[in-house]
Structure formats: C-alpha cells, structure tokens
Coordinates of N, CA, C and O in Angstrom, one line a residue:
X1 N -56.9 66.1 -238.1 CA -56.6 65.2 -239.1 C -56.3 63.8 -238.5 O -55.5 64.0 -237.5
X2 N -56.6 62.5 -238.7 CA -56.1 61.5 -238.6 C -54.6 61.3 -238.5 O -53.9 61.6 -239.5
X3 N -54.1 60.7 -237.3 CA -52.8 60.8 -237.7 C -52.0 59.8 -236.6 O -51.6 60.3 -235.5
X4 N -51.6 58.4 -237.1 CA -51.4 57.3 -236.0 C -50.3 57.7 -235.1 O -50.0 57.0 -234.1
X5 N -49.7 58.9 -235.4 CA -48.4 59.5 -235.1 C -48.9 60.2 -233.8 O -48.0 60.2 -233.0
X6 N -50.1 60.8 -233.3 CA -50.4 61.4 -232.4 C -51.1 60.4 -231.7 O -51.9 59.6 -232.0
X7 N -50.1 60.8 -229.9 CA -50.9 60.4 -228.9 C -50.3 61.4 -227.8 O -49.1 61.8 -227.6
X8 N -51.3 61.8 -227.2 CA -52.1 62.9 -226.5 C -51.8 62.8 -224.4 O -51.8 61.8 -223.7
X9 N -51.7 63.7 -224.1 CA -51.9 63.6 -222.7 C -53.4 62.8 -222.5 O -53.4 61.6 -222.0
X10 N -54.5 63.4 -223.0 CA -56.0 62.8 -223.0 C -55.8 61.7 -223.8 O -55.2 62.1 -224.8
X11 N -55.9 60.7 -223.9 CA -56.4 59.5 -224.6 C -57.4 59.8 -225.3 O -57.2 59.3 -226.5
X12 N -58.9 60.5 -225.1 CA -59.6 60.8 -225.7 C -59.3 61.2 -227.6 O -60.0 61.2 -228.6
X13 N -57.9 61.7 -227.3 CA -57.3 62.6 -228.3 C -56.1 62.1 -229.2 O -55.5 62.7 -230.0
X14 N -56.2 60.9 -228.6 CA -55.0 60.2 -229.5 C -55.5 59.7 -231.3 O -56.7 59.2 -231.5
X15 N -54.8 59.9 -232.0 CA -55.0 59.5 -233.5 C -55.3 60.5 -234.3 O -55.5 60.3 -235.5
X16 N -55.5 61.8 -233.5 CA -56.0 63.3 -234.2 C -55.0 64.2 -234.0 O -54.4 64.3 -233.0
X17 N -54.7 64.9 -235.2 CA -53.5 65.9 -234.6 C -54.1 67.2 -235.3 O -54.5 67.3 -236.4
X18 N -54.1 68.0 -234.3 CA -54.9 69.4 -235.1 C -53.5 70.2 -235.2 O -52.5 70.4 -234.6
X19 N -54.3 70.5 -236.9 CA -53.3 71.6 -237.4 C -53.0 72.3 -237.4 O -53.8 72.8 -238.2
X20 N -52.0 73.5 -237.0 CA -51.8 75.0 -237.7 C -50.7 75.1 -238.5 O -49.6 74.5 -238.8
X21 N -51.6 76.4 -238.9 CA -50.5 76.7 -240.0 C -50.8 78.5 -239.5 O -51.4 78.9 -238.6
X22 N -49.8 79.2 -240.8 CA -49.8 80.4 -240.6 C -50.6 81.2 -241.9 O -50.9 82.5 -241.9
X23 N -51.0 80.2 -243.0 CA -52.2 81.1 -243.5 C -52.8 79.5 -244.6 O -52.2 78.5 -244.9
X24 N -53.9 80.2 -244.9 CA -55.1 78.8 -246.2 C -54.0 77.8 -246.5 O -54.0 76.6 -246.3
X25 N -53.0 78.7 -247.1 CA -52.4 77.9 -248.2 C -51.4 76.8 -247.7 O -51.4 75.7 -248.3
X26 N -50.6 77.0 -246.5 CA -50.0 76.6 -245.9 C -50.9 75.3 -245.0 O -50.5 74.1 -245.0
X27 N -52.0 75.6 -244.4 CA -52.5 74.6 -243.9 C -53.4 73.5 -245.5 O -53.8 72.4 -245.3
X28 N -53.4 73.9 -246.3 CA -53.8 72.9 -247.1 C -52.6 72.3 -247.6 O -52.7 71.1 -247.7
X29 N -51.5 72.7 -247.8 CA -50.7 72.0 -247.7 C -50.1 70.8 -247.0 O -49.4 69.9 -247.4
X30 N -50.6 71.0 -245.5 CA -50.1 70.4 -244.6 C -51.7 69.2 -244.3 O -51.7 68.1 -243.8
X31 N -52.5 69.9 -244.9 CA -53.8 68.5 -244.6 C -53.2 67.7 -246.0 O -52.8 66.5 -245.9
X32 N -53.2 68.1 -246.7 CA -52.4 67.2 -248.1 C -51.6 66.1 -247.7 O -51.8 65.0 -248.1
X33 N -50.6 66.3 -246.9 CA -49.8 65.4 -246.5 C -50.2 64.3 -245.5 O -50.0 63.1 -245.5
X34 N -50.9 65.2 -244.3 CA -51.7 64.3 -243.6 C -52.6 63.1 -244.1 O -52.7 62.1 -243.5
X35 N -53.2 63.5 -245.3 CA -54.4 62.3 -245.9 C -53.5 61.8 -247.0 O -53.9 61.6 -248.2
X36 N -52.4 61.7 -246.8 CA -51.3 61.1 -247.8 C -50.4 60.1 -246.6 O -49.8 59.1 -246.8
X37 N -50.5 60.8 -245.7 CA -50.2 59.5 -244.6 C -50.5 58.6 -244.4 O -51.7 58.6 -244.5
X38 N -50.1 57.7 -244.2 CA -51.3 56.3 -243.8 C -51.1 55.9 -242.5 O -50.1 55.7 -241.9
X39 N -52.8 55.9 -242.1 CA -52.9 55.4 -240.5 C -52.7 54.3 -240.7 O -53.1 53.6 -241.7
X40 N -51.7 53.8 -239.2 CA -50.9 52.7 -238.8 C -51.3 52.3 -237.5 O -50.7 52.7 -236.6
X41 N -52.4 51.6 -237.3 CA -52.9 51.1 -236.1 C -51.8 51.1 -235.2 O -51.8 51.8 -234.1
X42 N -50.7 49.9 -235.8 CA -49.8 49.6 -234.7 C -48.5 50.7 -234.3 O -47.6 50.6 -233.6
X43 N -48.9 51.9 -235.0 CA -48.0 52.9 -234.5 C -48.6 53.9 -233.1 O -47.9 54.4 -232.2
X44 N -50.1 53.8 -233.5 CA -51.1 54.8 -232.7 C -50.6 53.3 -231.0 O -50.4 53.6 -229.8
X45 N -50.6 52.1 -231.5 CA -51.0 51.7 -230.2 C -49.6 51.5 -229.7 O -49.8 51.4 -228.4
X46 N -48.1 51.4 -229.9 CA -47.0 51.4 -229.5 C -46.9 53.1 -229.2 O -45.9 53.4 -228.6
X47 N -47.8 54.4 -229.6 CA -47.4 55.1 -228.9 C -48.2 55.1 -227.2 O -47.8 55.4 -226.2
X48 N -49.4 54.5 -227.5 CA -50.3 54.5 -226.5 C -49.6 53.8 -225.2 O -49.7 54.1 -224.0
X49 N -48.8 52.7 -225.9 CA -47.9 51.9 -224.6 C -47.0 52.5 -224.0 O -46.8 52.4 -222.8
X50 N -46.2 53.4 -224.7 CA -45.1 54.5 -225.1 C -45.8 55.1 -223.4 O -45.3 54.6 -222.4
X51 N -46.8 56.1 -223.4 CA -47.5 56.9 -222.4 C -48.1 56.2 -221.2 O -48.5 56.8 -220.2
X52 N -48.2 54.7 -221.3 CA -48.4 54.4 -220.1 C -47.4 53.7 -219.8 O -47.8 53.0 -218.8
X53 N -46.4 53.4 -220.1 CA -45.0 52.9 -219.3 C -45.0 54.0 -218.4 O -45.2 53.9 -217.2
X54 N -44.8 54.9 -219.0 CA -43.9 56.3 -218.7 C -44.9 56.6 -218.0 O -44.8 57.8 -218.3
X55 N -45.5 56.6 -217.4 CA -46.8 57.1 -216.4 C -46.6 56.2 -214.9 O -46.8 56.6 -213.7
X56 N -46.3 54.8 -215.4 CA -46.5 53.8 -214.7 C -45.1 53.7 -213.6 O -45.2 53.3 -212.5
X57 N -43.5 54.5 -214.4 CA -43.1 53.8 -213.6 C -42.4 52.4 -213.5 O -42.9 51.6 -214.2
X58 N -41.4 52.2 -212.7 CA -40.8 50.9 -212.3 C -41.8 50.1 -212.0 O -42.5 50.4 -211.1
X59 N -42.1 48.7 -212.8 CA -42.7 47.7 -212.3 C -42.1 46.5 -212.7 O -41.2 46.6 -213.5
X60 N -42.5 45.2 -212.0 CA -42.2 44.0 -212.5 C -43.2 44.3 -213.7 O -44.2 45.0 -214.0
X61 N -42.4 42.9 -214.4 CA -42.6 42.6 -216.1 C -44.0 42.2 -216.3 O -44.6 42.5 -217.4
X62 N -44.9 41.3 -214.9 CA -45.9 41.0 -215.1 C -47.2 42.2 -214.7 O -48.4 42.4 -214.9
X63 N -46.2 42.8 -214.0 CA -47.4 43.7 -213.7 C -47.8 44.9 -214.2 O -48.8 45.6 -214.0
X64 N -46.1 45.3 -215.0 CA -46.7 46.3 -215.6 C -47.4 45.8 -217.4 O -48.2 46.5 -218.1
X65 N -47.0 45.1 -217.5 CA -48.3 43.7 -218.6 C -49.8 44.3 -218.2 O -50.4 45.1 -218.8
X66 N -50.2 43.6 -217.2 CA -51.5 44.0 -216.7 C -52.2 45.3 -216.6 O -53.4 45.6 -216.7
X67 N -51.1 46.3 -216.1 CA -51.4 47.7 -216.4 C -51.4 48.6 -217.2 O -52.1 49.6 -217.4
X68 N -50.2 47.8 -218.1 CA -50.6 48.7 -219.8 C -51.6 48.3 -220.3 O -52.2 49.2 -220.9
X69 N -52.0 47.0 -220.2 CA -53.9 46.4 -220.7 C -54.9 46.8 -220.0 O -56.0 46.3 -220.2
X70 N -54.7 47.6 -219.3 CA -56.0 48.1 -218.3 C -55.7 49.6 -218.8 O -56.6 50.3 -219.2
X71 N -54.7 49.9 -218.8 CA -54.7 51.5 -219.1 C -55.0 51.6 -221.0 O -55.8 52.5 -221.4
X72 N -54.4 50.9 -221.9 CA -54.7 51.3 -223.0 C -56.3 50.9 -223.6 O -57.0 51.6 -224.4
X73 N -56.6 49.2 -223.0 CA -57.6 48.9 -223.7 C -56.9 47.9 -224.9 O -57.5 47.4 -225.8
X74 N -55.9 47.7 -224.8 CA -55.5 47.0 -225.8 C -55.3 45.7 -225.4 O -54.9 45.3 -224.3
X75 N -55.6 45.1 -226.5 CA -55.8 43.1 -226.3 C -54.5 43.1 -226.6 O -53.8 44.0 -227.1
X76 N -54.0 41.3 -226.2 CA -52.6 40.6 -226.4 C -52.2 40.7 -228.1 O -51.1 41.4 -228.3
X77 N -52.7 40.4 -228.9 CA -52.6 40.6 -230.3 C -52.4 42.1 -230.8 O -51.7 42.4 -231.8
X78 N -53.0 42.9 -230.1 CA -52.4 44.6 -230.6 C -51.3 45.1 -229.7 O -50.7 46.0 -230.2
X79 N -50.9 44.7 -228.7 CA -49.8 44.5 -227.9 C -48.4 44.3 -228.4 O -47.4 45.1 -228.4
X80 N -48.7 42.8 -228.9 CA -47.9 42.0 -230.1 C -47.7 42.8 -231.1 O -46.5 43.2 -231.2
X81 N -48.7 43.3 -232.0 CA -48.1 43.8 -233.5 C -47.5 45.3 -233.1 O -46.6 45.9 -233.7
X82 N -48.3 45.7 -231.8 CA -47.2 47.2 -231.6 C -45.8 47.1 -231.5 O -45.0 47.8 -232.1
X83 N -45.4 45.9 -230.5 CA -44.5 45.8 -230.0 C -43.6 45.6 -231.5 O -42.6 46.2 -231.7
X84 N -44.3 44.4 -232.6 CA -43.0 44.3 -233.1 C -42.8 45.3 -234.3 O -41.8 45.4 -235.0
X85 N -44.1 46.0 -234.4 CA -43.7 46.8 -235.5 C -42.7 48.1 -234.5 O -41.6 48.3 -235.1
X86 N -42.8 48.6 -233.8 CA -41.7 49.3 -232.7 C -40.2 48.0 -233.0 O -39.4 48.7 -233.7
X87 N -39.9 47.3 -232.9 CA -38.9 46.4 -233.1 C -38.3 46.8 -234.6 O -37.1 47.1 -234.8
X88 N -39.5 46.7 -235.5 CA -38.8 46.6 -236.5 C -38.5 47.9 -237.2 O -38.0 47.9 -238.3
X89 N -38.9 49.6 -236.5 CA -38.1 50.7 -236.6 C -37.5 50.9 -235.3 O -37.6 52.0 -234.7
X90 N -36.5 49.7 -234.6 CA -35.6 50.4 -233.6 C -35.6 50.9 -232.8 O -34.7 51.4 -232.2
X91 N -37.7 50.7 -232.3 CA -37.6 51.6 -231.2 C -38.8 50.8 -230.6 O -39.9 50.7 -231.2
X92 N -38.5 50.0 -229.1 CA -39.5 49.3 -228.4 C -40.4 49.9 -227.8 O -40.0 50.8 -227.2
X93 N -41.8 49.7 -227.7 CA -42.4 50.8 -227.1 C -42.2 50.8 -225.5 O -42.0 49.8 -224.7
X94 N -42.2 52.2 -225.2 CA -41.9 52.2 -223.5 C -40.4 52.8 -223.5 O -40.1 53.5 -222.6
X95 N -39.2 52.7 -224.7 CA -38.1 53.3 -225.1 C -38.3 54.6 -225.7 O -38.7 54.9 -226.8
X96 N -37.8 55.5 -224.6 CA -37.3 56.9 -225.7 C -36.5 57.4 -226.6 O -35.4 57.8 -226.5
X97 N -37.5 57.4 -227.9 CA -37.0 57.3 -229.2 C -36.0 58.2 -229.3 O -35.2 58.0 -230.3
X98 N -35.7 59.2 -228.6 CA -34.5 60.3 -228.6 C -33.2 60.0 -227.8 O -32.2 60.7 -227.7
X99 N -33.6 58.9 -227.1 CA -32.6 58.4 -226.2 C -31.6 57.4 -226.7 O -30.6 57.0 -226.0

C-alpha cells in the first residue's frame, strides 16, 4: 500500500508498506485505512533524510548537504519543504523522533 510513512533499508522500497494481518478481514481493514491516509511527499522525503544522516555519520554542515543530495535524489526545494514540514511536527529530519 502506498504509504509516505515508510522508508526502507532498500530505497527501492520506500513509500510502500506491505501489509499483514492475521486473517481477510483484518487486512481489509487495515488497507481501508491506508487508502484513507494521505501520501505526504514531504514526509516520505524527511524520512529519506532521516536514513541518510544516520548512515552518514558526523559531518560538517556542508558536506553532509551534499551527501544527503547525492544519496536521496532530492533537489533544494524538496529538502526545504521536508525540512520544514519535520519542523512543524517537532521533529527535524536527521532527529530521533523517540529521543
């Protein structure tokens, strides 16, 4: 199911989150809610940054700039709206949200 909430060890696999359930009824339940979610570009790509901070390590501010744009694929403008939609629920990307 589509779901801006999932990002993946594989990148290939980010924005999909497969489901289980423990029987029909229960997983139709749970696709129900999924296609009642709404994909949020800027959530899928503040997690995407989320996974290559954390991959990356201590860097300076400019360089790890250049490495999250090389590792995600993401332009300055989707950078931007991740960043501030992460701001505006409290959690910057690259911050662990449990921390």
């Amino acid at each position: 199911m589509p779901d801006s909430s999932a990002v993946a060890e594989d990148a290939r696999l980010d924005g999909e989150r497969l489901l289980r359930a423990c029987g029909e009824q229960h997983l139709a339940r749970l696709a129900v809610d999924y296609r009642l979610r709404p994909f949020v570009p800027e959530e899928l790509w503040a997690g995407q940054i989320t996974r290559a901070v954390r991959l990356l390590g201590p860097l300076d501010e400019e360089e790890m700039y250049e490495r999250v744009v090389t590792m995600t694929g993401l332009d300055e403008e989707q950078l931007m709206r991740a960043v501030a939609r992460q701001d505006s629920h409290g959690h910057p990307p690259g911050a662990d949200p449990g921390g």
